[in-house]
Amino acid sequence: MNLNKILIIRFSSIGDIVLTTPVIRNLKTQLPDAEVHYLTKKSYEDIIKHNPYIDKYHLLSDSLSETINELKKEKFDLIIDLHNNLRTLLIKKRLGIKSYSFDKLNRAKWLMVNLKINKLPNKHIVDRYMATLKPLNIAMDTLGLDYFIPDKDVVPKEWLPETHRKEYVAYAIGAQHGTKKLPLKRMIELCDKINKPIILLGGKEDAIVGESIVKFFTKSEVSKPFEEGLTKLNKKSIIYNACGKYNLNQSASIIKQANYVFTHDTGLMHIAAAFKKEIFSIWGNTIPSFGMYPYRTKFTILENNKIDCRPCSKIGYEKCPKGHFKCMNNIVFDFYLP
């Protein structure tokens, strides 16, 4: 097979794109004469544009036909489809070239979510992505995930509060769905238990929650309804709310410099894994068995395995379908930070 030009497709999201980086790297290093192209959405451009293993990237336009016409001009020899949905099916059909596609395990996930029958393979999603390269005799290396921060987005310690310049723990408080995030009171309990300077990371949508956490630890008087159930906390943590203050690459830089990372099942967890951080990974309605736990780094899973309604979704909901949210409310924070 002539492999002068290869197109990799993954439209979203942050974590999923980071998880495709071993495919990109191994293709480029083991087929150094081939051009490696990548197709994704405009909103995720910053994740791939600095990757030295990508020769050229393409952005999905509002018109799929327009995107396909642009791709046709490249005269690709092969497509590696790591998204595998209706749009990628149309792209593959219209380009009319050889392709290898990622198995999304939809049937096994459905059985696990709906009937709690576990037919999921004991295999990380990265290794399932890499399986698409098996016909090319491309083997996995030992390097794990990649994330490349441009120089302009490296955050110097001087930008951080003086209390956080010597050491800190990063806590990514956001997530795409509500059932992947600890409730506010539980976030406060977790921060109190960490007992080290903490930087809260997330988007602008997480800033209000971050500010509520900071207020709890800095104000001597907190409204009783808010503090109910939390009166035994020591309020000893030093919190810096960075949510919404930094772009994604800058947040990645803060994670890279952290001593430890606490995170929900979200993209920043995989960025932390790319930097080989020790991760404390918090799971709610989803489960690590779906294959998206931290890859090739030291990690501790924090989850509630004592309920029979989990997983209730392969993705997540805004609120617990049963109303009790025991998967997050009853997690035991069992960890040790030296």
Short mmCIF file of C-alpha atoms in Angstrom, two decimals:
data_model
loop_
_atom_site.label_atom_id
_atom_site.label_comp_id
_atom_site.label_asym_id
_atom_site.label_seq_id
_atom_site.Cartn_x
_atom_site.Cartn_y
_atom_site.Cartn_z
CA MET A 1 0.00 0.00 0.00
CA ASN A 2 1.29 3.44 -0.96
CA LEU A 3 1.35 5.58 2.22
CA ASN A 4 2.55 9.02 1.23
CA LYS A 5 -0.28 10.85 2.96
CA ILE A 6 -2.44 9.69 5.90
CA LEU A 7 -5.46 11.42 7.44
CA ILE A 8 -6.38 10.88 11.11
CA ILE A 9 -9.90 11.92 12.14
CA ARG A 10 -11.04 12.78 15.66
CA PHE A 11 -13.53 15.65 16.00
CA SER A 12 -13.75 15.98 19.79
CA SER A 13 -13.29 16.37 22.68
CA ILE A 14 -10.23 17.56 24.65
CA GLY A 15 -9.51 14.27 26.39
CA ASP A 16 -10.31 12.11 23.38
CA ILE A 17 -7.96 14.09 21.17
CA VAL A 18 -5.14 13.88 23.73
CA LEU A 19 -5.74 10.12 23.87
CA THR A 20 -5.10 9.88 20.10
CA THR A 21 -1.59 11.34 20.37
CA PRO A 22 0.22 7.95 20.52
CA VAL A 23 -1.40 7.08 17.18
CA ILE A 24 -0.10 10.33 15.67
CA ARG A 25 3.40 9.89 17.07
CA ASN A 26 3.83 6.24 16.19
CA LEU A 27 2.59 6.76 12.65
CA LYS A 28 5.03 9.61 12.10
CA THR A 29 8.05 7.99 13.75
CA GLN A 30 7.57 4.57 12.16
CA LEU A 31 6.56 5.92 8.73
CA PRO A 32 8.81 9.00 8.66
CA ASP A 33 8.37 9.61 4.91
CA ALA A 34 4.57 9.80 5.17
CA GLU A 35 2.69 13.05 5.69
CA VAL A 36 0.41 12.81 8.75
CA HIS A 37 -2.68 15.04 8.61
CA TYR A 38 -5.35 15.50 11.30
CA LEU A 39 -9.00 16.57 11.04
CA THR A 40 -10.82 18.01 14.05
CA LYS A 41 -13.21 20.79 15.06
CA LYS A 42 -12.14 24.43 15.18
CA SER A 43 -12.69 24.58 18.96
CA TYR A 44 -9.93 21.98 19.49
CA GLU A 45 -7.36 23.52 17.15
CA ASP A 46 -5.02 24.56 19.97
CA ILE A 47 -4.60 20.95 21.11
CA ILE A 48 -3.15 19.78 17.80
CA LYS A 49 -1.59 22.84 16.15
CA HIS A 50 1.64 22.60 18.20
CA ASN A 51 2.08 18.84 17.76
CA PRO A 52 5.36 18.31 15.85
CA TYR A 53 4.22 14.91 14.60
CA ILE A 54 1.36 16.47 12.60
CA ASP A 55 2.42 17.78 9.18
CA LYS A 56 -0.88 19.55 8.48
CA TYR A 57 -4.23 19.84 10.22
CA HIS A 58 -7.71 20.48 8.87
CA LEU A 59 -10.73 21.98 10.61
CA LEU A 60 -14.28 20.75 10.20
CA SER A 61 -16.38 23.49 8.62
CA ASP A 62 -20.12 24.04 9.02
CA SER A 63 -20.58 22.46 5.62
CA LEU A 64 -19.49 18.81 5.55
CA SER A 65 -19.45 18.88 1.75
CA GLU A 66 -17.06 21.84 1.83
CA THR A 67 -14.77 19.95 4.22
CA ILE A 68 -14.86 16.86 2.02
CA ASN A 69 -14.03 18.89 -1.10
CA GLU A 70 -11.01 20.39 0.66
CA LEU A 71 -9.86 16.94 1.79
CA LYS A 72 -10.20 15.54 -1.74
CA LYS A 73 -7.56 18.00 -2.92
CA GLU A 74 -5.01 16.36 -0.61
CA LYS A 75 -5.25 12.97 -2.38
CA PHE A 76 -4.86 10.90 0.80
CA ASP A 77 -3.76 7.28 0.62
CA LEU A 78 -5.32 6.18 3.92
CA ILE A 79 -7.77 7.32 6.59
CA ILE A 80 -7.44 6.39 10.28
CA ASP A 81 -10.91 7.05 11.68
CA LEU A 82 -10.74 7.44 15.46
CA HIS A 83 -14.21 8.97 15.77
CA ASN A 84 -16.33 6.57 13.74
CA ASN A 85 -19.71 8.28 13.45
CA LEU A 86 -22.07 9.21 10.63
CA ARG A 87 -20.01 12.20 9.49
CA THR A 88 -16.78 10.22 9.32
CA LEU A 89 -18.64 7.48 7.44
CA LEU A 90 -19.70 10.07 4.85
CA ILE A 91 -16.15 11.42 4.62
CA LYS A 92 -14.73 7.95 4.06
CA LYS A 93 -17.36 7.13 1.45
CA ARG A 94 -16.88 10.37 -0.46
CA LEU A 95 -13.07 10.16 -0.43
CA GLY A 96 -13.29 6.55 -1.56
CA ILE A 97 -9.95 5.39 -0.19
CA LYS A 98 -8.77 2.69 2.20
CA SER A 99 -9.64 3.32 5.84
CA TYR A 100 -9.27 1.70 9.26
CA SER A 101 -11.80 2.58 11.94
CA PHE A 102 -11.85 2.56 15.73
CA ASP A 103 -14.28 0.16 17.43
CA LYS A 104 -16.43 2.24 19.81
CA LEU A 105 -17.75 -0.86 21.62
CA ASN A 106 -21.28 0.55 21.55
CA ARG A 107 -22.93 -2.85 22.15
CA ALA A 108 -20.69 -3.68 25.13
CA LYS A 109 -21.26 -0.22 26.62
CA TRP A 110 -25.03 -0.57 26.16
CA LEU A 111 -25.01 -3.92 27.96
CA MET A 112 -22.99 -2.45 30.82
CA VAL A 113 -25.13 0.68 31.21
CA ASN A 114 -28.55 -0.91 30.77
CA LEU A 115 -28.18 -4.49 31.99
CA LYS A 116 -24.96 -4.29 34.04
CA ILE A 117 -23.53 -7.13 31.94
CA ASN A 118 -19.81 -6.55 31.61
CA LYS A 119 -18.51 -7.51 28.17
CA LEU A 120 -16.01 -4.67 28.09
CA PRO A 121 -12.43 -5.64 27.21
CA ASN A 122 -9.74 -5.01 29.80
CA LYS A 123 -8.06 -2.63 27.39
CA HIS A 124 -7.39 1.09 27.54
CA ILE A 125 -8.93 3.21 24.81
CA VAL A 126 -5.43 4.26 23.70
CA ASP A 127 -4.62 0.65 22.90
CA ARG A 128 -7.93 0.34 21.07
CA TYR A 129 -7.03 3.43 19.04
CA MET A 130 -3.65 1.84 18.29
CA ALA A 131 -5.36 -1.35 17.08
CA THR A 132 -6.39 0.59 13.95
CA LEU A 133 -2.69 0.62 12.97
CA LYS A 134 -2.20 -3.13 13.29
CA PRO A 135 -2.57 -3.75 9.52
CA LEU A 136 0.32 -1.31 9.01
CA ASN A 137 2.58 -3.17 11.46
CA ILE A 138 2.85 -0.02 13.57
CA ALA A 139 3.73 -0.94 17.16
CA MET A 140 3.10 1.03 20.35
CA ASP A 141 6.18 2.71 21.84
CA THR A 142 6.73 3.37 25.56
CA LEU A 143 6.18 7.13 25.62
CA GLY A 144 2.52 7.42 26.65
CA LEU A 145 0.47 10.52 25.79
CA ASP A 146 1.67 13.81 24.33
CA TYR A 147 0.71 17.38 25.06
CA PHE A 148 2.69 20.30 23.64
CA ILE A 149 2.53 23.75 25.25
CA PRO A 150 3.73 26.71 23.15
CA ASP A 151 6.26 28.97 24.84
CA LYS A 152 3.78 31.86 24.99
CA ASP A 153 1.47 29.81 27.21
CA VAL A 154 4.00 28.57 29.76
CA VAL A 155 2.87 29.98 33.12
CA PRO A 156 5.77 31.20 35.27
CA LYS A 157 5.51 30.59 39.02
CA GLU A 158 5.62 34.37 39.52
CA TRP A 159 2.11 34.59 38.05
CA LEU A 160 0.77 32.47 40.89
CA PRO A 161 0.03 33.64 44.45
CA GLU A 162 3.12 33.59 46.65
CA THR A 163 1.51 30.84 48.75
CA HIS A 164 1.55 28.52 45.71
CA ARG A 165 5.02 29.10 44.27
CA LYS A 166 6.86 26.44 46.25
CA GLU A 167 4.37 23.58 45.83
CA TYR A 168 0.71 23.08 45.05
CA VAL A 169 -1.93 20.53 44.14
CA ALA A 170 -4.02 21.14 41.01
CA TYR A 171 -7.70 20.22 41.20
CA ALA A 172 -9.66 20.23 37.92
CA ILE A 173 -13.18 20.88 39.21
CA GLY A 174 -15.00 20.93 35.88
CA ALA A 175 -16.48 18.22 33.68
CA GLN A 176 -18.67 18.09 30.60
CA HIS A 177 -21.65 16.67 32.52
CA GLY A 178 -22.99 17.34 36.02
CA THR A 179 -22.90 13.68 37.06
CA LYS A 180 -19.15 13.60 36.45
CA LYS A 181 -18.54 16.34 39.05
CA LEU A 182 -18.54 16.22 42.83
CA PRO A 183 -21.25 18.38 44.43
CA LEU A 184 -19.92 21.64 45.91
CA LYS A 185 -19.95 20.42 49.53
CA ARG A 186 -17.97 17.34 48.58
CA MET A 187 -15.45 19.46 46.67
CA ILE A 188 -14.97 21.46 49.87
CA GLU A 189 -14.50 18.27 51.90
CA LEU A 190 -11.91 17.05 49.40
CA CYS A 191 -10.00 20.34 49.45
CA ASP A 192 -9.97 20.29 53.26
CA LYS A 193 -8.50 16.80 53.22
CA ILE A 194 -5.74 17.69 50.75
CA ASN A 195 -4.13 20.05 53.27
CA LYS A 196 -1.74 21.63 50.76
CA PRO A 197 -1.99 24.77 48.62
CA ILE A 198 -4.55 24.08 45.90
CA ILE A 199 -5.12 25.61 42.47
CA LEU A 200 -8.65 25.10 41.14
CA LEU A 201 -8.73 24.66 37.36
CA GLY A 202 -11.65 24.84 34.98
CA GLY A 203 -13.39 27.04 32.45
CA LYS A 204 -15.35 30.24 32.95
CA GLU A 205 -18.41 28.10 33.67
CA ASP A 206 -16.63 26.70 36.75
CA ALA A 207 -15.55 30.07 38.18
CA ILE A 208 -18.61 30.54 40.43
CA VAL A 209 -18.15 27.12 42.03
CA GLY A 210 -14.46 27.85 42.47
CA GLU A 211 -15.25 31.14 44.17
CA SER A 212 -17.68 29.41 46.55
CA ILE A 213 -14.89 27.01 47.57
CA VAL A 214 -12.47 29.90 48.16
CA LYS A 215 -15.04 31.80 50.25
CA PHE A 216 -15.59 28.81 52.49
CA PHE A 217 -11.90 28.63 53.37
CA THR A 218 -11.28 32.37 53.69
CA LYS A 219 -14.34 33.79 55.43
CA SER A 220 -14.79 33.35 59.16
CA GLU A 221 -18.56 33.39 58.81
CA VAL A 222 -20.36 31.31 56.23
CA SER A 223 -24.14 31.07 55.93
CA LYS A 224 -25.48 28.17 57.97
CA PRO A 225 -27.37 26.49 55.10
CA PHE A 226 -24.16 26.44 53.08
CA GLU A 227 -22.06 25.15 55.97
CA GLU A 228 -24.55 22.53 57.14
CA GLY A 229 -22.80 19.17 57.28
CA LEU A 230 -19.38 20.82 57.00
CA THR A 231 -18.94 22.27 60.49
CA LYS A 232 -16.29 19.73 61.47
CA LEU A 233 -13.93 20.79 58.70
CA ASN A 234 -10.68 22.44 59.72
CA LYS A 235 -10.70 25.08 56.96
CA LYS A 236 -6.95 24.69 56.68
CA SER A 237 -6.44 24.61 52.90
CA ILE A 238 -5.12 27.58 50.89
CA ILE A 239 -7.13 27.84 47.68
CA TYR A 240 -6.46 29.82 44.48
CA ASN A 241 -9.37 29.88 42.05
CA ALA A 242 -7.85 29.87 38.56
CA CYS A 243 -11.07 28.79 36.80
CA GLY A 244 -11.64 30.91 33.70
CA LYS A 245 -8.41 32.88 34.20
CA TYR A 246 -6.21 30.78 31.93
CA ASN A 247 -6.63 29.25 28.50
CA LEU A 248 -6.33 25.50 27.98
CA ASN A 249 -2.60 25.52 27.28
CA GLN A 250 -1.93 27.71 30.31
CA SER A 251 -4.02 25.37 32.47
CA ALA A 252 -1.92 22.52 31.08
CA SER A 253 1.21 24.43 32.12
CA ILE A 254 -0.16 24.77 35.67
CA ILE A 255 -0.86 21.03 35.73
CA LYS A 256 2.64 20.27 34.44
CA GLN A 257 4.14 22.15 37.39
CA ALA A 258 1.81 20.66 40.03
CA ASN A 259 3.01 18.17 42.64
CA TYR A 260 -0.25 16.18 42.38
CA VAL A 261 -3.42 16.41 40.34
CA PHE A 262 -6.99 15.73 41.47
CA THR A 263 -9.49 15.59 38.65
CA HIS A 264 -12.90 14.38 37.59
CA ASP A 265 -13.27 12.24 34.46
CA THR A 266 -12.36 15.08 32.13
CA GLY A 267 -9.83 16.28 29.55
CA LEU A 268 -7.43 17.78 32.09
CA MET A 269 -7.03 14.29 33.57
CA HIS A 270 -5.55 13.07 30.30
CA ILE A 271 -3.37 16.17 29.97
CA ALA A 272 -2.04 15.40 33.47
CA ALA A 273 -1.30 11.83 32.34
CA ALA A 274 0.65 13.21 29.37
CA PHE A 275 2.94 14.97 31.88
CA LYS A 276 3.26 11.78 33.99
CA LYS A 277 1.68 13.45 37.02
CA GLU A 278 0.45 11.41 39.97
CA ILE A 279 -3.32 11.61 39.55
CA PHE A 280 -6.24 11.13 41.92
CA SER A 281 -9.08 10.40 39.54
CA ILE A 282 -12.67 10.95 40.73
CA TRP A 283 -15.46 8.97 39.08
CA GLY A 284 -19.22 9.44 39.33
CA ASN A 285 -21.78 7.97 36.93
CA THR A 286 -19.12 6.70 34.49
CA ILE A 287 -16.60 3.96 35.23
CA PRO A 288 -12.88 3.42 34.53
CA SER A 289 -13.79 0.11 32.85
CA PHE A 290 -14.95 2.09 29.83
CA GLY A 291 -11.20 2.37 29.21
CA MET A 292 -10.48 6.05 29.79
CA TYR A 293 -8.62 6.01 33.10
CA PRO A 294 -5.21 7.80 33.35
CA TYR A 295 -2.78 6.27 30.86
CA ARG A 296 0.75 5.16 31.77
CA THR A 297 1.13 7.23 34.91
CA LYS A 298 0.66 6.62 38.63
CA PHE A 299 -2.97 7.09 39.65
CA THR A 300 -5.53 6.39 42.36
CA ILE A 301 -9.19 5.85 41.52
CA LEU A 302 -11.72 7.48 43.88
CA GLU A 303 -15.16 5.98 43.26
CA ASN A 304 -18.17 4.39 44.93
CA ASN A 305 -18.43 0.71 43.95
CA LYS A 306 -21.17 -0.10 46.46
CA ILE A 307 -24.19 0.87 44.36
CA ASP A 308 -25.89 -1.09 41.59
CA CYS A 309 -27.06 1.83 39.43
CA ARG A 310 -23.58 2.72 38.21
CA PRO A 311 -22.79 3.27 35.37
CA CYS A 312 -26.06 4.97 34.45
CA SER A 313 -24.65 6.39 31.22
CA LYS A 314 -21.60 6.01 29.00
CA ILE A 315 -21.29 9.81 28.95
CA GLY A 316 -23.24 11.57 31.69
CA TYR A 317 -26.28 13.61 32.70
CA GLU A 318 -26.82 17.07 34.08
CA LYS A 319 -28.37 15.54 37.23
CA CYS A 320 -28.57 12.09 38.81
CA PRO A 321 -31.49 10.21 37.16
CA LYS A 322 -32.42 8.64 40.52
CA GLY A 323 -32.06 11.84 42.52
CA HIS A 324 -29.71 10.52 45.23
CA PHE A 325 -26.34 10.95 43.42
CA LYS A 326 -24.77 8.33 45.68
CA CYS A 327 -21.98 7.67 43.19
CA MET A 328 -20.50 11.06 44.17
CA ASN A 329 -22.12 11.80 47.53
CA ASN A 330 -20.86 8.56 49.08
CA ILE A 331 -17.32 8.43 47.74
CA VAL A 332 -14.77 7.84 50.50
CA PHE A 333 -11.77 10.13 50.05
CA ASP A 334 -9.13 7.53 50.84
CA PHE A 335 -5.74 8.83 49.73
CA TYR A 336 -2.40 9.91 51.13
CA LEU A 337 -0.22 12.85 50.10
CA PRO A 338 3.32 12.77 51.54
#
